[in-house]
Coordinates of C-alpha atoms (C1' of nucleotides) in Angstrom, one line a residue:
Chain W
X17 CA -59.2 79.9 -9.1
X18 CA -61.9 81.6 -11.7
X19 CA -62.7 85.2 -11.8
X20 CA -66.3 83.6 -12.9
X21 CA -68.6 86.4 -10.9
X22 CA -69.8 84.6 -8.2
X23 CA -73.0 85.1 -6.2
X24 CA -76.2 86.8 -7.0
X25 CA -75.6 89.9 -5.8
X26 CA -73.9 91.1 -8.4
X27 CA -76.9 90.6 -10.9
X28 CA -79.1 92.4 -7.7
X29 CA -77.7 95.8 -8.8
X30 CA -80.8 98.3 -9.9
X31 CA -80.9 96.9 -13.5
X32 CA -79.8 100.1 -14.9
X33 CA -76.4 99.8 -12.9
X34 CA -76.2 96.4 -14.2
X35 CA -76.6 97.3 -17.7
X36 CA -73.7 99.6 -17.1
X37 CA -71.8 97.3 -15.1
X38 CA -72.1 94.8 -17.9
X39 CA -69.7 96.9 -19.9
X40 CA -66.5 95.8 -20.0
X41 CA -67.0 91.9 -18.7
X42 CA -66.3 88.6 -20.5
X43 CA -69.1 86.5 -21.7
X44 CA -68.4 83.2 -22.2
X45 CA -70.5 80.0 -23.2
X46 CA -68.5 76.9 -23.9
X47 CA -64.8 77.9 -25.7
X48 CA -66.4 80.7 -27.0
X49 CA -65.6 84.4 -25.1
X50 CA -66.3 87.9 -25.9
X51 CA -66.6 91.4 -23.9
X52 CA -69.5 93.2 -23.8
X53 CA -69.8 96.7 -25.4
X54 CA -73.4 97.2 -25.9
X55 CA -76.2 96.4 -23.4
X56 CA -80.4 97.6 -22.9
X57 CA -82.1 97.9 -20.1
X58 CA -85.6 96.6 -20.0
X59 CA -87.6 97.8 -16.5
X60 CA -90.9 97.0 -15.1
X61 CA -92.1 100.4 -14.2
X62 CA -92.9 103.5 -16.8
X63 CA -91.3 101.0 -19.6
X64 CA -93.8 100.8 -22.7
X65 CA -90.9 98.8 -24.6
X66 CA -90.6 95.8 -21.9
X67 CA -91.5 92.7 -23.0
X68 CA -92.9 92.2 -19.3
X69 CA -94.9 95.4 -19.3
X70 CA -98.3 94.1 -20.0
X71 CA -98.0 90.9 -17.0
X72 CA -96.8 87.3 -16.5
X73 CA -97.2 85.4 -20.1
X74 CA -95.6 82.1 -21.1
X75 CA -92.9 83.9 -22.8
X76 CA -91.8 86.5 -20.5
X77 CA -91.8 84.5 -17.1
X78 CA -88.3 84.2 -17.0
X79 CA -88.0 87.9 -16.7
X80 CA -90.3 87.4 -13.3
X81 CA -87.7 85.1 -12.0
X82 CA -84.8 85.4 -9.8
X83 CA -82.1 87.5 -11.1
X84 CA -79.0 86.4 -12.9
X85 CA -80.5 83.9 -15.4
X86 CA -81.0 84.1 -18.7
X87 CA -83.7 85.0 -20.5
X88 CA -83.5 83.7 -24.3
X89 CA -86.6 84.5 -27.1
X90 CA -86.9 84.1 -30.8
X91 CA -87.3 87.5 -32.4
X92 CA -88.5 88.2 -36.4
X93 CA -88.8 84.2 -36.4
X94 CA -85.5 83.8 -37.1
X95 CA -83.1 85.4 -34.3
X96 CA -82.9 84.8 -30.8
X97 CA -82.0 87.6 -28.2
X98 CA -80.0 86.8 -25.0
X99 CA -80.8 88.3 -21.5
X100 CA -79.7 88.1 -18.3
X101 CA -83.0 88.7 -15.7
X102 CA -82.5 91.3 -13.2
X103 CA -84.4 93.3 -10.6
X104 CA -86.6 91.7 -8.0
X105 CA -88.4 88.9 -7.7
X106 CA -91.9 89.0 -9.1
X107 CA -90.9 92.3 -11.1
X108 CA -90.1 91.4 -14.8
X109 CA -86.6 93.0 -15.6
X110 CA -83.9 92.3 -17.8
X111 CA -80.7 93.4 -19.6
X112 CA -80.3 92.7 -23.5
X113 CA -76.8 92.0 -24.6
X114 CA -76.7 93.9 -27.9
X115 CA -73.0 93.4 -29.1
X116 CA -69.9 91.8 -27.6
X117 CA -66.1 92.2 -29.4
X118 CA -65.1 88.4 -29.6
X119 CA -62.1 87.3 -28.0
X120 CA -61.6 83.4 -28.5
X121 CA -63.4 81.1 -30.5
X122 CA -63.5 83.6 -33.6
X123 CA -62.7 80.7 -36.2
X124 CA -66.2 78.6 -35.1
X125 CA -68.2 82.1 -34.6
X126 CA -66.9 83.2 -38.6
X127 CA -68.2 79.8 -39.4
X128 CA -71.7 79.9 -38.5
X129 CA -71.7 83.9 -39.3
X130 CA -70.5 83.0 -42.9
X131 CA -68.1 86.1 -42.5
X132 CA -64.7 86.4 -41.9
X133 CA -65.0 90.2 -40.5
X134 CA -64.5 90.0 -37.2
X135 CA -66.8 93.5 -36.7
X136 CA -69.4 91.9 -38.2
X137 CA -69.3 88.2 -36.1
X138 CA -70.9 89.7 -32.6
X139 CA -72.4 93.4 -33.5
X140 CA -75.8 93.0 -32.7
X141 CA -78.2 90.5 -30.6
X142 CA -79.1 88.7 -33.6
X143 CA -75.8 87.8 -34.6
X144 CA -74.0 87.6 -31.0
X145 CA -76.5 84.4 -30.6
X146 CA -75.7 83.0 -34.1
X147 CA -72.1 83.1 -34.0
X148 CA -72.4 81.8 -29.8
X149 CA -75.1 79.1 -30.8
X150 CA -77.3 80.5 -28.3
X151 CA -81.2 79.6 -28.6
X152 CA -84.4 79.0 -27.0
X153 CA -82.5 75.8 -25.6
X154 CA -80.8 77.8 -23.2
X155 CA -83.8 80.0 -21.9
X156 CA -84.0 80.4 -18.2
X157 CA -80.5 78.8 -17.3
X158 CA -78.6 80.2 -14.4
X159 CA -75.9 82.3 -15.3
X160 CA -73.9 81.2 -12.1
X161 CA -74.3 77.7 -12.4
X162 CA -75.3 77.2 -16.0
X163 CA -73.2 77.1 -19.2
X164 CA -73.6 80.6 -20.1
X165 CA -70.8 83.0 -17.4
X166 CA -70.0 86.6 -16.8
X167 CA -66.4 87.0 -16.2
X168 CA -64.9 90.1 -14.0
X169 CA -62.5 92.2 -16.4
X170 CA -60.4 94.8 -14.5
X171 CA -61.1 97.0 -17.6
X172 CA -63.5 100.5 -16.6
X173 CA -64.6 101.6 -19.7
X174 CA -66.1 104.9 -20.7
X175 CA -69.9 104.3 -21.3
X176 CA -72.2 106.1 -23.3
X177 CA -76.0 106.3 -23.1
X178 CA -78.7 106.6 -25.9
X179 CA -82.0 105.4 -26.7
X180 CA -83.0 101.9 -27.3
X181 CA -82.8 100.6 -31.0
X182 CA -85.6 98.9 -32.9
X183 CA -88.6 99.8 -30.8
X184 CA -92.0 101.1 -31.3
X185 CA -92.8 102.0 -27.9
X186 CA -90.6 103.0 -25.6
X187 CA -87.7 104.4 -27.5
X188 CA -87.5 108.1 -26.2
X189 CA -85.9 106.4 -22.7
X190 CA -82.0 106.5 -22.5
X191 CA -81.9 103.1 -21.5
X192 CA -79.2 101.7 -24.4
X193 CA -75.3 101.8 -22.9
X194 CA -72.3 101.0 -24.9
X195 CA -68.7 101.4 -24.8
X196 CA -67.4 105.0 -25.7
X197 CA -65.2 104.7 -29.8
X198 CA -65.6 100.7 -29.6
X199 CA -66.0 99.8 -33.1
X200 CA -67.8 96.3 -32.3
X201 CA -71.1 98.2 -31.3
X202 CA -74.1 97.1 -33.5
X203 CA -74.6 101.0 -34.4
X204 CA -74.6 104.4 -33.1
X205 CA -77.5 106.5 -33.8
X206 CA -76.5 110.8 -32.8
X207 CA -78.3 111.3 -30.1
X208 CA -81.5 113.3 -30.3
X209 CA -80.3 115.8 -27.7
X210 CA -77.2 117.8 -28.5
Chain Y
dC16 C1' -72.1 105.7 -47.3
dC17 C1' -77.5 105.0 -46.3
dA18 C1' -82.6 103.8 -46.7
dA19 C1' -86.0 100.5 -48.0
dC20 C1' -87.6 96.0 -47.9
dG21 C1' -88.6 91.0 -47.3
dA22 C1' -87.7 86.8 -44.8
dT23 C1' -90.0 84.1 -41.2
dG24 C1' -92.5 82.0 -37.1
dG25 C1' -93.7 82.4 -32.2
dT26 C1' -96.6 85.0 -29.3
dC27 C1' -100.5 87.5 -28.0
dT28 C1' -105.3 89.7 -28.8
Chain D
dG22 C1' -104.4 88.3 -37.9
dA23 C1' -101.1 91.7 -36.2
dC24 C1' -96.9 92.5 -34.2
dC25 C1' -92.3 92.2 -33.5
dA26 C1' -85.8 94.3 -28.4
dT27 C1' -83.3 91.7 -36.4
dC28 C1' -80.5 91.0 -40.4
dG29 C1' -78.8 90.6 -45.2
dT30 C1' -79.6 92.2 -49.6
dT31 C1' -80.5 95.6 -52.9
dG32 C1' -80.3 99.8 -55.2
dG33 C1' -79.4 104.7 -54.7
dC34 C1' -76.0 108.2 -54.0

DNA sequence: CCAACGATGGTCT
DNA sequence: GACCATCGTTGGC
């Protein structure tokens, strides 16, 4: 028996409920495990800030895939951010995991994070992929059959939205979600609307 | 606590 | 040649 999600549909929700629906599950790659408390959604339509907003390129195409593979990219020349590809077919969505609150595998993840602080180990996209050993290596891999797995979690945590961190276009959409008080969120930014 | 800044290399025009 | 879906360090409070 796994609770491994299986099937696609899952990852065939409206990638903004997937973003949301994200919340709360295991990810897992290998020994290491964590839960996700921070996603982004990325869309196709009205979405200055997608990376497949201006059309099909080398980099992007696994965004134009099926959905529920990943979607791995070097960012800043040194990081590398992990998606998993949503929406249709032919349409170039995605959700960025931002931050997960680790769960096994924390002595190997304080080893290549050079920290012991577990807050600090998976708050952020950058450092979720350094302290999983996630690269380019493991672009476009299914995330049903592949090494990388989402994991059902009966947990239904209260989500909060805001905008998207680190962008220059885009960033007046609500399209960032993250777990309500969970202290493993890369940051929280006061929303601009009160 | 917070803001500013440099590292660093792939991707796109 | 410009632009990054980032992070760690530094230096100020």
């Amino acid at each position: 028996m796994s609770n491994n999600i299986s099937g696609k549909k899952f990852f065939r929700q409206p990638t903004v409920e997937l973003a949301k629906s994200l919340l709360g599950k295991y990810l897992t790659f290998g020994k290491l495990k964590g839960i996700i408390v921070e996603t982004e959604a990325y869309l196709y339509h009205d979405d200055p800030g997608c990376h497949a907003g201006c059309g099909l390129t080398e980099r992007n195409a696994p965004m134009f895939g099926p959905a529920g593979r990943t979607y791995v990219y070097l960012i800043y020349g040194m990081y590398h951010c992990l998606n998993i590809v949503s929406g249709k077919e032919g349409e170039g969505e995605a959700v960025l995991i931002r931050a997960l609150e680790p769960v096994q595998g924390i002595e190997l993840m304080q080893k290549r994070r050079k920290t012991k602080k577990i807050e600090n180990l998976c708050n952020g996209p950058g450092k979720l992929t350094q302290a999983f050993g996630i690269t380019r290596r493991h672009n476009n891999l299914s995330l049903i059959d592949g090494p990388v797995h989402i994991l059902n979690n009966r947990a239904k945590p209260e989500i909060v939205s805001a905008a998207r961190i680190g962008l220059s276009a885009g960033k007046e959409l609500e399209l960032r979600f993250y777990i309500k008080g969970n202290k493993f969120v890369s940051r929280i930014i006061a929303s601009r609307f009160y």
